Short mmCIF file of N, CA, C and O in Angstrom, two decimals:
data_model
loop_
_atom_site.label_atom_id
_atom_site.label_comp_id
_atom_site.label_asym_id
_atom_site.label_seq_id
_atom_site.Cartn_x
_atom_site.Cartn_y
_atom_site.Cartn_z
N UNK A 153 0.84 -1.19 0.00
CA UNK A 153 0.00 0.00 0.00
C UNK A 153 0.89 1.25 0.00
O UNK A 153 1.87 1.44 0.72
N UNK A 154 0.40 2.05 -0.90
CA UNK A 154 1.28 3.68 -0.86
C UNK A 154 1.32 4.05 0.50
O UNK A 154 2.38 3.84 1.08
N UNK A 155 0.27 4.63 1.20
CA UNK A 155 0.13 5.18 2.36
C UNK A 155 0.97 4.51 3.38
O UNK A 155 1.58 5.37 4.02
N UNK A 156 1.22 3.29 3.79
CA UNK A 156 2.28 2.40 4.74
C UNK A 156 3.68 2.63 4.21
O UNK A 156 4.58 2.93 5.00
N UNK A 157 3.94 2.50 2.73
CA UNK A 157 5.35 2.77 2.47
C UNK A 157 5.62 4.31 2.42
O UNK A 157 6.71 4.70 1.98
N UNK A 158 4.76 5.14 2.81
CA UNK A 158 5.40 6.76 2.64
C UNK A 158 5.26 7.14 4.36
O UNK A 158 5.91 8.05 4.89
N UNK A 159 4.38 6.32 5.03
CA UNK A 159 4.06 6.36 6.27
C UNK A 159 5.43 7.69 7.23
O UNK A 159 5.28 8.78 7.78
N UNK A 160 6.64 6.77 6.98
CA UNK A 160 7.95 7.24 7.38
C UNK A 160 8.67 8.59 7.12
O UNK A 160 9.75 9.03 7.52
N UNK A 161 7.50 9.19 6.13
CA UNK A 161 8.09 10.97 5.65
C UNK A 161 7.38 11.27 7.06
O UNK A 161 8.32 11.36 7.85
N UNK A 162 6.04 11.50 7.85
CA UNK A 162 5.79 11.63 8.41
C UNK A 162 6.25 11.49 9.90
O UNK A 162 5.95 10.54 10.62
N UNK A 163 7.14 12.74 10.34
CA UNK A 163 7.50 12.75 11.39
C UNK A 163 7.20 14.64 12.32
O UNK A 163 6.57 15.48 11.68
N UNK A 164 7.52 14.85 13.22
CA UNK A 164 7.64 16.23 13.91
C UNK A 164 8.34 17.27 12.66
O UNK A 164 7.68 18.17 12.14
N UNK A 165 9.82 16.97 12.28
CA UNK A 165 10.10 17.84 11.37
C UNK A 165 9.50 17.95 10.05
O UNK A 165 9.66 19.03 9.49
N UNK A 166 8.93 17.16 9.52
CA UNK A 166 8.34 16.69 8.41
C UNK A 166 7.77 18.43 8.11
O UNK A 166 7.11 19.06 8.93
N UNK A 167 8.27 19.01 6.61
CA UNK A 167 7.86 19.91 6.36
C UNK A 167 6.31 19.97 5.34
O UNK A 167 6.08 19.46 4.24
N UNK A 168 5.55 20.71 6.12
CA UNK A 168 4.12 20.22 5.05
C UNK A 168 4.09 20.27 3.92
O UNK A 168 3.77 19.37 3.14
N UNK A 169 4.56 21.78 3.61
CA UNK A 169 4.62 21.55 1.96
C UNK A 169 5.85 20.83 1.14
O UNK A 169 5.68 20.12 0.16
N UNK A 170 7.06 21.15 1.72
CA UNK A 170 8.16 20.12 0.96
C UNK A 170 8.02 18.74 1.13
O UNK A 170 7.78 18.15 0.07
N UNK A 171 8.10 18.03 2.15
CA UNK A 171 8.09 16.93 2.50
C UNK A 171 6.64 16.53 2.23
O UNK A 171 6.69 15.51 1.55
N UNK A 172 5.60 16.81 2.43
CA UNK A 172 4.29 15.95 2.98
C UNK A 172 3.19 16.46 1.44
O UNK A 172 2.22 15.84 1.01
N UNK A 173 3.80 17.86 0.88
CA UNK A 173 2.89 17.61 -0.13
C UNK A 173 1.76 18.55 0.54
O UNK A 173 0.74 18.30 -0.09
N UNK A 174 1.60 19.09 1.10
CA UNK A 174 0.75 19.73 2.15
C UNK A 174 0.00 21.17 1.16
O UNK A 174 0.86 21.99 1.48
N UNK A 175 -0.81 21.84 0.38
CA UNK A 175 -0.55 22.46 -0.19
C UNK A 175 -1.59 23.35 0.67
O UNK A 175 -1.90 22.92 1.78
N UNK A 176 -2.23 24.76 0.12
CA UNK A 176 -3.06 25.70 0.57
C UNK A 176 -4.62 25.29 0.39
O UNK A 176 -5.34 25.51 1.37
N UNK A 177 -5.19 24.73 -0.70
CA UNK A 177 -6.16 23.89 0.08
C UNK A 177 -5.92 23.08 0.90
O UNK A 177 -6.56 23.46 1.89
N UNK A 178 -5.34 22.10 1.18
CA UNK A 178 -5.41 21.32 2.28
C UNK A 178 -5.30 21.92 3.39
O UNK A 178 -5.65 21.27 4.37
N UNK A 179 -4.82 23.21 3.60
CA UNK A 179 -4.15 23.85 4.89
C UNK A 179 -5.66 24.41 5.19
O UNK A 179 -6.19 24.21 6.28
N UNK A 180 -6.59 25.41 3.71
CA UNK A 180 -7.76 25.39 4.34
C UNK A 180 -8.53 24.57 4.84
O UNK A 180 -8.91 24.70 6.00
N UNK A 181 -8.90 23.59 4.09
CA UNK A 181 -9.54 22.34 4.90
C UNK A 181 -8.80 22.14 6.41
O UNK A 181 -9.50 22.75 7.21
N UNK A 182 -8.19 21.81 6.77
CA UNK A 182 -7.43 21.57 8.08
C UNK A 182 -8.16 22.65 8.92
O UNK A 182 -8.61 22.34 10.03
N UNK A 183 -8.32 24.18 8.32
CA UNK A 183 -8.26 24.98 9.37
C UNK A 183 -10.04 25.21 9.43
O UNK A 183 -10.59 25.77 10.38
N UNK A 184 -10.63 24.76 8.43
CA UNK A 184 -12.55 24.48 8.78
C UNK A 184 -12.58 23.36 9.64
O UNK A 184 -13.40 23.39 10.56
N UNK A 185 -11.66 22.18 9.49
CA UNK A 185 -12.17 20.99 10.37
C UNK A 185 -11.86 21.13 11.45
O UNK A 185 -12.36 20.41 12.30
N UNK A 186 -10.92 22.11 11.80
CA UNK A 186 -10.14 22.75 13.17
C UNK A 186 -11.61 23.20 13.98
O UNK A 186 -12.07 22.68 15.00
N UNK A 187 -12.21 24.40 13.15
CA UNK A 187 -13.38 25.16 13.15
C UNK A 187 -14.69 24.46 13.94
O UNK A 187 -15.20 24.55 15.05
N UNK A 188 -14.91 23.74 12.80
CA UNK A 188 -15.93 22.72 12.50
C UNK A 188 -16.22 21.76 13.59
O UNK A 188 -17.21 21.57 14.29
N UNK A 189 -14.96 21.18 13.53
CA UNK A 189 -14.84 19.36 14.35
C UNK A 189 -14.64 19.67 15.90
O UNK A 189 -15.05 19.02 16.86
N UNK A 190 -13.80 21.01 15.88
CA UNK A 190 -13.19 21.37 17.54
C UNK A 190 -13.59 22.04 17.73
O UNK A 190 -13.78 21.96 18.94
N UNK A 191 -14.17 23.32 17.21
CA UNK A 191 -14.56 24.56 18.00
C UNK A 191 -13.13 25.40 18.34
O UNK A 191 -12.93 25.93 19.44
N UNK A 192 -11.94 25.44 16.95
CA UNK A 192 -10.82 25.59 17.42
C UNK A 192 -10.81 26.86 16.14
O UNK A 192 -10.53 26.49 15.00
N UNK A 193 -11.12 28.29 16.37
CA UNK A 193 -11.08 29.50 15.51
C UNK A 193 -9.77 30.15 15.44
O UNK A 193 -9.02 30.64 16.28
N UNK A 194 -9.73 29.99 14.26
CA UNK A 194 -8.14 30.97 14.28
C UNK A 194 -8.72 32.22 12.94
O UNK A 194 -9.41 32.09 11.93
N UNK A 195 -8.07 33.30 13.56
CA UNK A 195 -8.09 34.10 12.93
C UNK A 195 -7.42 34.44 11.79
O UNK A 195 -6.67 33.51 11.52
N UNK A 196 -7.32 35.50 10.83
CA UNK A 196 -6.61 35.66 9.86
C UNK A 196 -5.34 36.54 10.34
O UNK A 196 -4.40 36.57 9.55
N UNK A 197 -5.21 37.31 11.65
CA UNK A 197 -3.98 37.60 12.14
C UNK A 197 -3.15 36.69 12.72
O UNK A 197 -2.01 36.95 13.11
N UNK A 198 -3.90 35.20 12.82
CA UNK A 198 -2.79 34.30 13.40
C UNK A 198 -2.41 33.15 12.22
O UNK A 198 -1.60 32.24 12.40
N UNK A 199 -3.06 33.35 11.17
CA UNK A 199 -2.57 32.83 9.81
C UNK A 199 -1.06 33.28 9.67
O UNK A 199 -0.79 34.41 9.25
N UNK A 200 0.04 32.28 10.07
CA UNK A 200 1.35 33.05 9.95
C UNK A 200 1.94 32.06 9.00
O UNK A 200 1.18 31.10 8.88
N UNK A 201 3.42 31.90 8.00
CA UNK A 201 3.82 31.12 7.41
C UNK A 201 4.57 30.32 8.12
O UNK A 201 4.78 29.23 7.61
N UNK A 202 5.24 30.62 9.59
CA UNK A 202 5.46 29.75 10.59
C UNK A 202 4.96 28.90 11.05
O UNK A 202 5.67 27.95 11.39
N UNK A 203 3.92 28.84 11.22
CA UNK A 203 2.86 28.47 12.12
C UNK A 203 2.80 27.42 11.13
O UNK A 203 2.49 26.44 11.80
N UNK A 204 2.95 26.88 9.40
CA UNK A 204 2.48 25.88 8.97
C UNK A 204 4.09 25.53 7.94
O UNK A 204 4.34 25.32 6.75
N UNK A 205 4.63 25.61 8.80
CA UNK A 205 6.33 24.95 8.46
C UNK A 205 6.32 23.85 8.68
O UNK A 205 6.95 23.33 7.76
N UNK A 206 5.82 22.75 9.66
CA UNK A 206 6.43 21.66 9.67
C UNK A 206 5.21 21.19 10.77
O UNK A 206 4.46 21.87 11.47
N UNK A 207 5.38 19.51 10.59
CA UNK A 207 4.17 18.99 11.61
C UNK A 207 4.20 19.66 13.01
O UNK A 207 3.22 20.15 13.58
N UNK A 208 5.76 19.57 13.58
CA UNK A 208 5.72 20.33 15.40
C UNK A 208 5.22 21.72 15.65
O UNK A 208 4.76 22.18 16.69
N UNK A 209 5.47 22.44 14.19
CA UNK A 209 5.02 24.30 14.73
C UNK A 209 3.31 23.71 14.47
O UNK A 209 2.65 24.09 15.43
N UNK A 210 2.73 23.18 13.80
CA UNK A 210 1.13 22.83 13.41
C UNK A 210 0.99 22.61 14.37
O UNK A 210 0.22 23.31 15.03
N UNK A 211 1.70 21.47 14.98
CA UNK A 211 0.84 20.92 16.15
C UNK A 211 1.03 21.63 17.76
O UNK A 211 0.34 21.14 18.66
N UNK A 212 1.86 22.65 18.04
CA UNK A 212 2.35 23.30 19.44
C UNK A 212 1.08 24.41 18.88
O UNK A 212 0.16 24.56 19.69
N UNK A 213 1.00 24.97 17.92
CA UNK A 213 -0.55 26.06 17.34
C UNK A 213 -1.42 25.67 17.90
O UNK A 213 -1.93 26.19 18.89
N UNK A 214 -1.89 24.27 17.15
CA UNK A 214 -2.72 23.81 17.61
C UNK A 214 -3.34 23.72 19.18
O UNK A 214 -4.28 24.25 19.75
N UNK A 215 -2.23 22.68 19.58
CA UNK A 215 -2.58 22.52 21.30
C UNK A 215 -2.84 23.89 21.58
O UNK A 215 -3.88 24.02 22.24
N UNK A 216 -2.02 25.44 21.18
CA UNK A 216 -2.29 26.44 22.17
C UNK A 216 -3.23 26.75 22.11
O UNK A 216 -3.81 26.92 23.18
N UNK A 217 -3.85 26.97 21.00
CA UNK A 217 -4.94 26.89 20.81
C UNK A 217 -6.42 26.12 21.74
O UNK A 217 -7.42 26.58 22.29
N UNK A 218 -5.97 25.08 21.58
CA UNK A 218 -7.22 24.25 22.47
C UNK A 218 -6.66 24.12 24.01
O UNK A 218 -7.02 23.34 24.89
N UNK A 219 -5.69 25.08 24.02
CA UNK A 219 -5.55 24.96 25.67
C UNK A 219 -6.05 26.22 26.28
O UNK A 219 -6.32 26.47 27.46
N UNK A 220 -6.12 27.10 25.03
CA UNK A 220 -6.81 28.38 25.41
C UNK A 220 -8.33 28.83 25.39
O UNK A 220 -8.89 29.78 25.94
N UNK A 221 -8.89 27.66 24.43
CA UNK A 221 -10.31 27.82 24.06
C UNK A 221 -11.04 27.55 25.56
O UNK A 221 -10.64 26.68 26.34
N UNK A 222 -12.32 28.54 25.86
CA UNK A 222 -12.89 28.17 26.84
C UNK A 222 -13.63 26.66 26.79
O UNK A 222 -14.07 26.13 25.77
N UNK A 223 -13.65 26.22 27.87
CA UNK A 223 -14.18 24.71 28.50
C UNK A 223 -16.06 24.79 28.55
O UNK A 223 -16.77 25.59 29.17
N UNK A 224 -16.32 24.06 27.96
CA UNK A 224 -18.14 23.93 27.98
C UNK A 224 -18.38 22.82 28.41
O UNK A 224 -17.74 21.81 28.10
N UNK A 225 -19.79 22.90 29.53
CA UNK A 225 -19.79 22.14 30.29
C UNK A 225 -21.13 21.15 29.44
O UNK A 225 -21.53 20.10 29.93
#
């Protein structure tokens, strides 16, 4: 299967768009299902080109993100 033998690009440094193929639709999609699925809003001032360098800056965004969003009971 493709997906098991490429499995291994996929790591923390793994850069989205060089490495993973990651392009600007997909980054929108990511950031509606963020929206959508979590209740996780990012604005267009925190749209940075840092912020979508590589799986670890995505994913430390992310968490701050949902560590900052208020809690519903």
């Amino acid at each position: 299967d493709v997906y098991k033998r490429q499995l291994h690009l996929f790591h923390e440094q793994a850069r989205l768009n060089e490495d993973l193929a990651v392009d600007s639709v997909m980054i929108l999609h990511l950031l509606v299902q963020l929206e959508t699925e979590y209740g996780i809003a990012i604005s267009d001032e925190q749209l940075d080109r840092d912020t979508f360098y590589n799986v670890e800056s995505l994913a430390r965004f992310i968490e701050g993100k949902h560590q900052s969003a208020p809690a519903y009971d």
